[in-house]
């Protein structure tokens, strides 16, 4: 790659440098251009763990800048790398609930494709997602989620009804009960 340094006053090029890809990565990472750093990391065939670590740094950077939409996209990319509770605690706030829902949906989707070893955790994430749907009054999303044909449907329905009862959402509980029975 060729890099130019431009004199701001005269708008003239004062330096031209050619840099190797590794140098480009180092520079992009150092200046916080994580998107470019990720690109160069793939190009340089860095390990998945190294790339995920860059994504994690990028997610934290975006979160600190209050760019929650892009931050959650990066956190979703780190699902199999990062303990979910770290992300959940960051986004467990009424103002960030939509992002938490996105993360939980992706987390549960990822968990379905993996072994049932963390079944207890998956149930906790399911309960949290259902709670978010109810809290946000996203009844149609809750209905769609409960309506999924799966081995766990009974558990999901029971969890949804228990949370509805806990949050005194009787109408929602009736909708779910009628839809699933």
N, CA and C of each residue as an Amber inpcrd file, in Angstrom:
protein
   543
   0.8310000  -1.1850000   0.0000000   0.0000000   0.0000000   0.0000000
   0.8720000   1.2440000   0.0000000   0.3410000   2.2860000  -0.6010000
   1.0580000   3.5560000  -0.6390000   0.3170000   4.5400000   0.2640000
   1.0820000   5.2290000   1.0950000   0.5090000   6.2070000   2.0180000
   1.0420000   7.5880000   1.6730000   0.1680000   8.5610000   1.7360000
   0.5320000   9.9370000   1.4460000   0.4140000  10.7600000   2.7200000
   1.3300000  11.6770000   2.8840000   1.2140000  12.6780000   3.9300000
   1.0500000  14.0080000   3.2220000  -0.0240000  14.7170000   3.5660000
  -0.3570000  15.9550000   2.8650000  -0.1960000  17.1300000   3.8170000
   0.4590000  18.1820000   3.3220000   0.5850000  19.4170000   4.0710000
  -0.7780000  20.1130000   4.0180000  -1.3860000  20.3270000   5.1620000
  -2.7280000  20.9010000   5.2120000  -2.7890000  22.3300000   4.6840000
  -1.7520000  23.1010000   4.8820000  -1.7560000  24.4990000   4.4390000
  -1.6640000  24.6200000   2.9170000  -0.7820000  23.8600000   2.3170000
  -0.5780000  23.9880000   0.8730000  -1.3060000  22.9150000   0.0680000
  -1.8620000  21.9190000   0.7440000  -2.5380000  20.7890000   0.0980000
  -1.6050000  20.0350000  -0.8450000  -0.3380000  20.0810000  -0.5490000
   0.6400000  19.3830000  -1.3780000   1.1020000  18.1180000  -0.6580000
   1.4190000  17.1160000  -1.4620000   1.9490000  15.8710000  -0.9130000
   3.3810000  16.1390000  -0.4820000   3.6790000  15.8500000   0.7730000
   5.0330000  16.0890000   1.2590000   5.7970000  14.7890000   1.5170000
   5.0740000  13.6530000   1.5240000   5.7620000  12.3970000   1.7610000
   4.9360000  11.2660000   1.1590000   5.6010000  10.3510000   0.5210000
   4.9640000   9.1480000  -0.0150000   5.7170000   7.9610000   0.5620000
   4.9600000   7.0200000   1.1210000   5.5830000   5.8320000   1.6910000
   4.8450000   4.5940000   1.1970000   5.5840000   3.5410000   1.0150000
   4.9550000   2.2610000   0.7250000   5.1490000   1.4060000   1.9680000
   4.0450000   0.8350000   2.4120000   4.1090000   0.0420000   3.6330000
   3.6860000  -1.3790000   3.3510000   4.2720000  -2.2720000   4.1100000
   3.9120000  -3.6830000   4.0250000   2.5730000  -3.8820000   4.7480000
   1.9120000  -4.9640000   4.4110000   0.5990000  -5.2530000   4.9700000
   0.6500000  -5.3430000   6.4950000   1.6620000  -5.9680000   7.0430000
   1.7980000  -6.0830000   8.5050000   1.9150000  -4.7020000   9.1280000
   2.6770000  -3.8310000   8.4940000   2.7870000  -2.4550000   8.9980000
   1.4380000  -1.7500000   8.9290000   0.7010000  -1.9960000   7.8470000
  -0.6300000  -1.3920000   7.7230000  -1.5340000  -1.8610000   8.8620000
  -1.4810000  -3.1580000   9.1390000  -2.2760000  -3.6740000  10.2540000
  -1.8840000  -2.9810000  11.5480000  -0.5970000  -2.9410000  11.8370000
  -0.1160000  -2.3290000  13.0780000  -0.5720000  -0.8820000  13.1910000
  -0.4820000  -0.1540000  12.0960000  -0.8870000   1.2490000  12.0890000
  -2.3940000   1.3910000  12.3140000  -3.1770000   0.5990000  11.5860000
  -4.6420000   0.6840000  11.7110000  -5.0770000   0.3430000  13.1340000
  -4.4680000  -0.6790000  13.6890000  -4.8000000  -1.0790000  15.0600000
  -4.3980000   0.0110000  16.0440000  -3.2190000   0.5720000  15.8530000
  -2.7210000   1.6030000  16.7650000  -3.5740000   2.8670000  16.7530000
  -4.0830000   3.2440000  15.5830000  -4.8790000   4.4720000  15.5130000
  -6.3700000   4.2110000  15.7610000  -6.7240000   2.9490000  16.0210000
  -8.1140000   2.6360000  16.3420000  -9.0150000   2.4770000  15.1370000
  -8.4390000   2.2280000  13.9650000  -9.2430000   1.9310000  12.7760000
  -9.4310000   0.4150000  12.7500000 -10.3410000  -0.0470000  13.6220000
 -10.5100000  -1.4820000  13.8220000 -11.0900000  -2.1900000  12.6010000
 -11.9440000  -1.5150000  11.8410000 -12.4880000  -2.1550000  10.6370000
 -11.3550000  -2.5230000   9.6850000 -10.4540000  -1.5990000   9.4420000
  -9.3100000  -1.8840000   8.5720000  -8.3890000  -2.9160000   9.2060000
  -8.1970000  -2.8230000  10.5080000  -7.3370000  -3.7860000  11.2020000
  -7.8980000  -5.2040000  11.0550000  -9.2160000  -5.3470000  11.1470000
  -9.8360000  -6.6630000  10.9660000  -9.6030000  -7.1650000   9.5490000
  -9.7820000  -6.2680000   8.5850000  -9.5330000  -6.6330000   7.1830000
  -8.0950000  -7.1410000   7.0190000  -7.1110000  -6.3770000   7.5240000
  -5.7130000  -6.7820000   7.3840000  -5.4220000  -8.0650000   8.1610000
  -6.0730000  -8.2480000   9.2890000  -5.8620000  -9.4660000  10.0760000
  -6.3150000 -10.7020000   9.2940000  -7.4590000 -10.5780000   8.6050000
  -7.9020000 -11.6870000   7.7470000  -6.8970000 -11.9070000   6.6120000
  -6.4810000 -10.8280000   5.9990000  -5.5430000 -10.9070000   4.8790000
  -4.2350000 -11.5700000   5.3140000  -3.7960000 -11.2330000   6.5130000
  -2.5440000 -11.7890000   7.0360000  -2.7440000 -13.1790000   7.6460000
  -3.9490000 -13.6680000   7.5790000  -4.3120000 -14.9950000   8.0900000
  -4.0210000 -15.1550000   9.5700000  -4.4020000 -14.1500000  10.3270000
  -4.2930000 -14.2450000  11.7770000  -5.2580000 -15.3220000  12.2560000
  -5.0190000 -15.8460000  13.4280000  -5.8910000 -16.8870000  13.9770000
  -7.2660000 -16.2910000  14.3190000  -8.2490000 -17.1670000  14.3870000
  -9.5920000 -16.7150000  14.7610000  -9.5830000 -16.0180000  16.1140000
  -8.7980000 -16.5480000  17.0290000  -8.7210000 -15.9530000  18.3690000
  -8.1750000 -14.5170000  18.2930000  -7.1660000 -14.3010000  17.4630000
  -6.6030000 -12.9610000  17.3100000  -7.6280000 -12.0050000  16.6920000
  -8.3420000 -12.4810000  15.6690000  -9.3460000 -11.6420000  15.0130000
 -10.4970000 -11.3420000  15.9690000 -10.9060000 -12.3480000  16.7210000
 -11.9840000 -12.1290000  17.6960000 -11.5630000 -11.1360000  18.7740000
 -10.2980000 -11.1750000  19.1460000  -9.8030000 -10.2180000  20.1250000
  -9.8580000  -8.7920000  19.5710000  -9.5410000  -8.6210000  18.3000000
  -9.6410000  -7.3030000  17.6570000 -11.1100000  -6.8660000  17.6210000
 -12.0060000  -7.7880000  17.2550000 -13.4400000  -7.4770000  17.2460000
 -13.9210000  -7.0530000  18.6370000 -13.4220000  -7.7200000  19.6530000
 -13.7930000  -7.3820000  21.0240000 -13.3310000  -5.9700000  21.3790000
 -12.1140000  -5.6320000  21.0040000 -11.6120000  -4.2750000  21.2460000
 -12.4570000  -3.2480000  20.4940000 -12.8270000  -3.5870000  19.2710000
 -13.6580000  -2.7100000  18.4490000 -15.0400000  -2.5350000  19.0790000
 -15.6120000  -3.6270000  19.5610000 -16.9260000  -3.5660000  20.2120000
 -16.8870000  -2.6490000  21.4350000 -15.8440000  -2.7890000  22.2390000
 -15.7010000  -1.9380000  23.4320000 -15.5320000  -0.4750000  23.0360000
 -14.7350000  -0.2360000  22.0170000 -14.5070000   1.1210000  21.5090000
 -15.8330000   1.7500000  21.0580000 -16.5980000   1.0010000  20.2690000
 -17.8920000   1.5030000  19.7850000 -18.8690000   1.7340000  20.9330000
 -18.8500000   0.8400000  21.8930000 -19.7340000   0.9850000  23.0610000
 -19.3920000   2.2760000  23.8110000 -18.1070000   2.5070000  24.0230000
 -17.6770000   3.7240000  24.7210000 -18.0740000   4.9880000  23.9600000
 -18.1800000   4.8830000  22.6420000 -18.6050000   6.0200000  21.8150000
 -20.1340000   6.0840000  21.6930000 -20.8280000   5.2050000  22.4180000
 -22.2950000   5.1090000  22.4230000 -22.8710000   4.7370000  21.0550000
 -22.0790000   4.0390000  20.2420000 -22.5750000   3.5030000  18.9730000
 -22.9860000   2.0550000  19.2440000 -24.1210000   1.9020000  19.9310000
 -24.5530000   0.5990000  20.4120000 -24.9270000  -0.3560000  19.2810000
 -25.4610000   0.1720000  18.1910000 -25.8570000  -0.6840000  17.0690000
 -24.6410000  -1.3990000  16.4770000 -23.5880000  -0.6610000  16.2000000
 -22.3800000  -1.2810000  15.6390000 -21.6470000  -2.1020000  16.6980000
 -21.7100000  -1.6480000  17.9390000 -21.0650000  -2.3860000  19.0190000
 -21.6690000  -3.7750000  19.1660000 -22.9980000  -3.8570000  19.1470000
 -23.6330000  -5.1670000  19.3340000 -23.3410000  -6.0790000  18.1480000
 -23.1940000  -5.5090000  16.9560000 -22.8150000  -6.3170000  15.7880000
 -21.4650000  -7.0040000  16.0260000 -20.5340000  -6.2490000  16.5920000
 -19.2130000  -6.8260000  16.8650000 -19.2850000  -7.8360000  18.0050000
 -20.0600000  -7.5180000  19.0450000 -20.2060000  -8.4720000  20.1500000
 -20.8400000  -9.7760000  19.6620000 -21.7840000  -9.6960000  18.7420000
 -22.4050000 -10.9050000  18.1960000 -21.3470000 -11.7650000  17.5110000
 -20.3830000 -11.1370000  16.8640000 -19.3050000 -11.8820000  16.2060000
 -18.4070000 -12.6080000  17.2080000 -18.4620000 -12.2020000  18.4800000
 -17.5900000 -12.8010000  19.4990000 -18.3330000 -13.7820000  20.4030000
 -19.5520000 -14.1750000  20.0240000 -20.3820000 -15.0150000  20.8990000
 -19.6390000 -16.2480000  21.3890000 -18.9710000 -16.9590000  20.5410000
 -18.2890000 -18.1860000  20.9430000 -16.9320000 -17.9340000  21.6120000
 -16.5830000 -16.6830000  21.7790000 -15.2830000 -16.3080000  22.3230000
 -15.4200000 -15.6470000  23.7010000 -16.4410000 -14.8590000  23.8620000
 -16.6130000 -14.0330000  25.0550000 -17.7480000 -14.5730000  25.9220000
 -17.5690000 -14.5350000  27.2150000 -18.6280000 -14.9460000  28.1360000
 -19.8240000 -14.0040000  27.9550000 -20.9990000 -14.5350000  27.6240000
 -22.1710000 -13.6950000  27.3370000 -22.5690000 -12.7480000  28.4670000
 -22.3170000 -13.1340000  29.6970000 -22.7310000 -12.2750000  30.8160000
 -22.0630000 -10.8970000  30.7580000 -20.8690000 -10.8160000  30.1810000
 -20.1870000  -9.5230000  30.0590000 -20.9640000  -8.5800000  29.1500000
 -21.4820000  -9.1140000  28.0570000 -22.2570000  -8.2970000  27.1130000
 -23.6320000  -7.9960000  27.6930000 -24.2490000  -9.0110000  28.2720000
 -25.5920000  -8.8410000  28.8380000 -25.6040000  -7.7380000  29.8880000
 -24.6120000  -7.7450000  30.7640000 -24.5830000  -6.7160000  31.8180000
 -24.4020000  -5.3120000  31.2450000 -23.6780000  -5.1880000  30.1300000
 -23.4970000  -3.8750000  29.5100000 -24.7930000  -3.3430000  28.9050000
 -25.5800000  -4.2250000  28.3340000 -26.7590000  -3.8070000  27.5870000
 -28.0660000  -3.9970000  28.3590000 -27.9590000  -4.4340000  29.6010000
 -29.1670000  -4.6490000  30.4080000 -29.6230000  -3.3120000  30.9940000
 -30.2720000  -2.5610000  30.1410000 -30.7150000  -1.2110000  30.4600000
 -31.8830000  -0.9150000  29.5270000 -32.9050000  -0.2300000  30.0140000
 -34.0800000   0.0480000  29.1810000 -33.7110000   0.7230000  27.8650000
 -32.7500000   1.6300000  27.8920000 -32.3600000   2.3560000  26.6830000
 -31.6170000   1.4810000  25.6750000 -31.0540000   0.3760000  26.1550000
 -30.2540000  -0.4890000  25.2760000 -30.9110000  -1.8560000  25.0660000
 -32.1600000  -1.9770000  25.4720000 -32.8480000  -3.2680000  25.4460000
 -32.9330000  -3.8650000  24.0340000 -33.1460000  -3.0380000  23.0200000
 -33.2180000  -3.5580000  21.6430000 -31.9180000  -4.2650000  21.2530000
 -30.8020000  -3.7170000  21.6820000 -29.5100000  -4.3100000  21.3620000
 -29.3040000  -5.6070000  22.1360000 -29.7680000  -5.6150000  23.3790000
 -29.6990000  -6.8310000  24.1830000 -30.5240000  -7.9410000  23.5300000
 -31.7020000  -7.5900000  23.0450000 -32.5580000  -8.5640000  22.3610000
 -31.8280000  -9.1340000  21.1350000 -31.1990000  -8.2780000  20.3470000
 -30.4520000  -8.7510000  19.1710000 -29.3760000  -9.7500000  19.5880000
 -28.6660000  -9.4130000  20.6480000 -27.5930000 -10.2760000  21.1260000
 -28.1460000 -11.6090000  21.6110000 -29.2080000 -11.5630000  22.4130000
 -29.7840000 -12.7930000  22.9550000 -30.3330000 -13.6900000  21.8400000
 -30.9700000 -13.0870000  20.8510000 -31.4750000 -13.8730000  19.7220000
 -30.3280000 -14.5810000  19.0020000 -29.2470000 -13.8480000  18.7570000
 -28.0810000 -14.4420000  18.0930000 -27.4330000 -15.5030000  18.9840000
 -27.3640000 -15.2360000  20.2640000 -26.7750000 -16.1790000  21.2160000
 -27.5580000 -17.4890000  21.2390000 -28.8720000 -17.3910000  21.2890000
 -29.6950000 -18.6060000  21.3010000 -29.6090000 -19.3460000  19.9740000
 -29.5410000 -18.6110000  18.8790000 -29.3830000 -19.2410000  17.5700000
 -28.0590000 -20.0010000  17.5050000 -27.0140000 -19.3730000  18.0030000
 -25.6950000 -20.0170000  18.0310000 -25.7190000 -21.2410000  18.9390000
 -26.3690000 -21.1300000  20.0950000 -26.4320000 -22.2300000  21.0500000
 -27.1540000 -23.4360000  20.4790000 -28.1730000 -23.2040000  19.6550000
 -28.9140000 -24.3170000  19.0400000 -28.0130000 -25.1470000  18.1400000
 -27.0540000 -24.4900000  17.5160000 -26.1790000 -25.2100000  16.5890000
 -25.0510000 -25.9520000  17.3090000 -24.9200000 -25.7140000  18.5950000
 -23.8570000 -26.3680000  19.3700000 -24.4600000 -27.4350000  20.2750000
 -23.6290000 -28.1020000  21.0100000 -24.0780000 -29.1780000  21.8910000
 -24.9520000 -28.6340000  23.0140000 -25.6310000 -29.5230000  23.6550000
 -26.5320000 -29.1640000  24.7490000 -25.7890000 -29.0880000  26.0880000
 -24.4820000 -28.9870000  26.0450000 -23.6800000 -28.9880000  27.2640000
 -24.0380000 -27.8370000  28.1960000 -24.4130000 -26.6990000  27.6360000
 -24.7150000 -25.5360000  28.4640000 -26.2220000 -25.2980000  28.5060000
 -26.9870000 -26.3860000  28.6350000 -28.4430000 -26.3260000  28.6000000
 -29.0090000 -25.3730000  29.6560000 -28.4300000 -25.3880000  30.8500000
 -28.9090000 -24.5340000  31.9410000 -28.7200000 -23.0580000  31.5860000
 -27.5710000 -22.7220000  31.0180000 -27.3200000 -21.3450000  30.6020000
 -28.2680000 -20.9430000  29.4850000 -28.5020000 -21.8470000  28.5460000
 -29.3970000 -21.5450000  27.4280000 -30.7970000 -21.2350000  27.9480000
 -31.2380000 -21.9370000  28.9480000 -32.5610000 -21.6670000  29.5380000
 -32.5840000 -20.2870000  30.1930000 -31.4960000 -19.9260000  30.8370000
 -31.4240000 -18.5990000  31.4670000 -31.4690000 -17.5010000  30.4080000
 -30.7620000 -17.6950000  29.2970000 -30.7840000 -16.7070000  28.2140000
 -32.1650000 -16.6380000  27.5720000 -32.8040000 -17.7930000  27.4490000
 -34.1650000 -17.8350000  26.9100000 -35.1100000 -17.0430000  27.8070000
 -34.9990000 -17.2590000  29.1000000 -35.8550000 -16.5330000  30.0500000
 -35.6080000 -15.0300000  29.9770000 -34.3560000 -14.6450000  29.8550000
 -34.0270000 -13.2240000  29.7620000 -34.5870000 -12.6220000  28.4770000
 -34.4750000 -13.3310000  27.3710000 -35.0160000 -12.8420000  26.1070000
 -36.5400000 -12.6900000  26.2000000 -37.2000000 -13.6630000  26.7510000
 -38.6540000 -13.5880000  26.9240000 -39.0190000 -12.4010000  27.7980000
 -38.2770000 -12.2110000  28.8670000 -38.5090000 -11.0760000  29.7620000
 -38.3490000  -9.7460000  29.0220000 -37.3460000  -9.6640000  28.1670000
 -37.1310000  -8.4400000  27.3680000 -38.3080000  -8.1960000  26.4310000
 -38.7720000  -9.2560000  25.7590000 -39.9220000  -9.1120000  24.8620000
 -41.1340000  -8.5750000  25.6260000 -41.3650000  -9.1330000  26.7940000
 -42.5230000  -8.7080000  27.5890000 -42.3490000  -7.2700000  28.0710000
 -41.1710000  -6.9710000  28.5580000 -40.8950000  -5.6200000  29.0660000
 -41.0580000  -4.5680000  27.9810000 -40.6850000  -4.9300000  26.7460000
 -40.7860000  -4.0030000  25.6220000 -42.1540000  -4.0420000  24.9490000
 -43.0210000  -4.9090000  25.4480000 -44.3710000  -5.0680000  24.8680000
 -44.2930000  -5.5370000  23.4170000 -43.3150000  -6.3570000  23.1050000
 -43.1680000  -6.9270000  21.7590000 -43.8480000  -8.2980000  21.7350000
 -45.1460000  -8.2460000  21.8530000 -45.9370000  -9.4590000  21.9850000
 -45.8620000 -10.3220000  20.7190000 -45.8690000  -9.6990000  19.5460000
 -45.8060000 -10.4970000  18.3080000 -44.4730000 -11.2400000  18.2080000
 -43.3730000 -10.6030000  18.6330000 -42.0750000 -11.2950000  18.6240000
 -42.0880000 -12.4470000  19.6320000 -42.7230000 -12.2080000  20.7720000
 -42.8300000 -13.2470000  21.7910000 -43.6590000 -14.4150000  21.2530000
 -44.7640000 -14.1030000  20.6130000 -45.5990000 -15.1500000  20.0330000
 -44.8160000 -15.9620000  19.0050000 -44.0790000 -15.2880000  18.1450000
 -43.2690000 -15.9850000  17.1370000 -42.2200000 -16.8750000  17.8090000
 -41.6150000 -16.3570000  18.8530000 -40.5800000 -17.1060000  19.5620000
 -41.1790000 -18.3440000  20.2220000 -42.3140000 -18.1800000  20.8640000
 -42.9720000 -19.2880000  21.5510000 -43.5080000 -20.3080000  20.5540000
 -43.8730000 -19.8470000  19.3750000 -44.4970000 -20.6900000  18.3600000
 -43.5050000 -21.5840000  17.6220000 -42.2270000 -21.4380000  17.9120000
 -41.1940000 -22.2200000  17.2360000 -41.3940000 -23.7070000  17.5460000
 -41.3890000 -24.5010000  16.5000000 -41.4920000 -25.9450000  16.6760000
 -40.1220000 -26.4630000  17.0940000 -40.0300000 -26.9430000  18.2940000
 -38.7570000 -27.4940000  18.7410000 -38.9920000 -28.3850000  19.9500000
 -37.9410000 -29.0800000  20.3120000 -37.9920000 -29.9390000  21.4940000
 -38.2550000 -29.1170000  22.7470000 -37.7630000 -27.8940000  22.7560000
 -37.8500000 -27.0530000  23.9480000 -39.1200000 -26.2150000  24.0070000
 -40.0550000 -26.3970000  23.0910000 -41.2290000 -25.5270000  23.0570000
 -41.9670000 -25.5260000  24.3950000 -42.1310000 -26.7210000  24.9810000
 -42.8270000 -26.8030000  26.2690000 -42.1380000 -25.9680000  27.3420000
 -40.8270000 -26.0560000  27.3820000 -40.0500000 -25.2880000  28.3660000
 -40.1690000 -23.7960000  28.0800000 -40.1090000 -23.4320000  26.7940000
 -40.2180000 -22.0200000  26.4180000 -41.5820000 -21.4720000  26.8160000
 -42.6360000 -22.2420000  26.5460000 -43.9950000 -21.8000000  26.9010000
 -44.1260000 -21.6610000  28.4160000 -43.6500000 -22.6470000  29.1490000
 -43.7150000 -22.5810000  30.6180000 -42.9540000 -21.3680000  31.1430000
 -41.7910000 -21.1350000  30.5900000 -40.9710000 -19.9880000  31.0080000
 -41.6920000 -18.6850000  30.6970000 -42.2540000 -18.5910000  29.4920000
 -42.9750000 -17.3770000  29.1010000 -44.1640000 -17.1310000  30.0270000
 -44.9140000 -18.1740000  30.3290000 -46.0790000 -18.0200000  31.2160000
 -45.6500000 -17.6140000  32.6300000 -44.5690000 -18.2050000  33.1150000
 -44.0730000 -17.8510000  34.4530000 -43.6280000 -16.3870000  34.5070000
 -42.9450000 -15.9380000  33.4720000 -42.4720000 -14.5470000  33.4390000
 -43.6600000 -13.5940000  33.3060000 -44.6310000 -13.9700000  32.4820000
 -45.8460000 -13.1430000  32.3630000 -46.5240000 -13.0060000  33.7250000
 -46.6090000 -14.1000000  34.4260000 -47.2350000 -14.0820000  35.7620000
 -46.4330000 -13.1920000  36.7110000 -45.1210000 -13.3670000  36.6780000
 -44.2300000 -12.5770000  37.5350000 -44.3580000 -11.0810000  37.2550000
 -44.4930000 -10.7230000  35.9660000 -44.5900000  -9.3150000  35.5740000
 -46.0380000  -8.8450000  35.4750000 -46.9480000  -9.6870000  35.9260000
 -48.3890000  -9.3810000  35.9490000 -48.9060000  -8.9850000  34.5640000
 -48.4790000  -9.7320000  33.5580000 -48.9200000  -9.5470000  32.1790000
 -49.9200000 -10.6580000  31.8400000 -51.0830000 -10.5720000  32.4440000
 -52.0890000 -11.6230000  32.3260000 -52.5910000 -11.7700000  30.8860000
 -52.8480000 -10.6470000  30.2080000 -53.3180000 -10.7170000  28.8170000
 -52.3050000 -11.4320000  27.9270000 -51.0560000 -11.1060000  28.1240000
 -50.0040000 -11.7470000  27.3330000 -49.9620000 -13.2390000  27.6280000
 -50.0990000 -13.6100000  28.8840000 -50.1130000 -15.0290000  29.2550000
 -51.2900000 -15.7510000  28.6020000 -52.4330000 -15.0950000  28.5590000
 -53.6130000 -15.6930000  27.9160000 -53.3770000 -15.8970000  26.4180000
 -52.7750000 -14.9060000  25.7700000 -52.4710000 -15.0110000  24.3310000
 -51.5480000 -16.2140000  24.0870000 -50.5170000 -16.3410000  24.8910000
 -49.5620000 -17.4320000  24.7200000 -50.2350000 -18.7780000  24.9910000
 -51.0050000 -18.8410000  26.0690000 -51.6780000 -20.1010000  26.4090000
 -52.6530000 -20.5170000  25.2980000 -53.4180000 -19.5830000  24.7840000
 -54.3830000 -19.9050000  23.7280000 -53.6930000 -20.3090000  22.4250000
 -52.5860000 -19.6720000  22.1450000 -51.8610000 -19.9280000  20.8870000
 -51.1730000 -21.3030000  20.9120000 -50.7640000 -21.7520000  22.0740000
 -49.9680000 -22.9810000  22.1520000 -50.7580000 -24.2020000  22.5990000
 -51.9950000 -24.0450000  22.9900000 -52.7590000 -25.2180000  23.4440000
 -53.8430000 -25.5660000  22.4870000
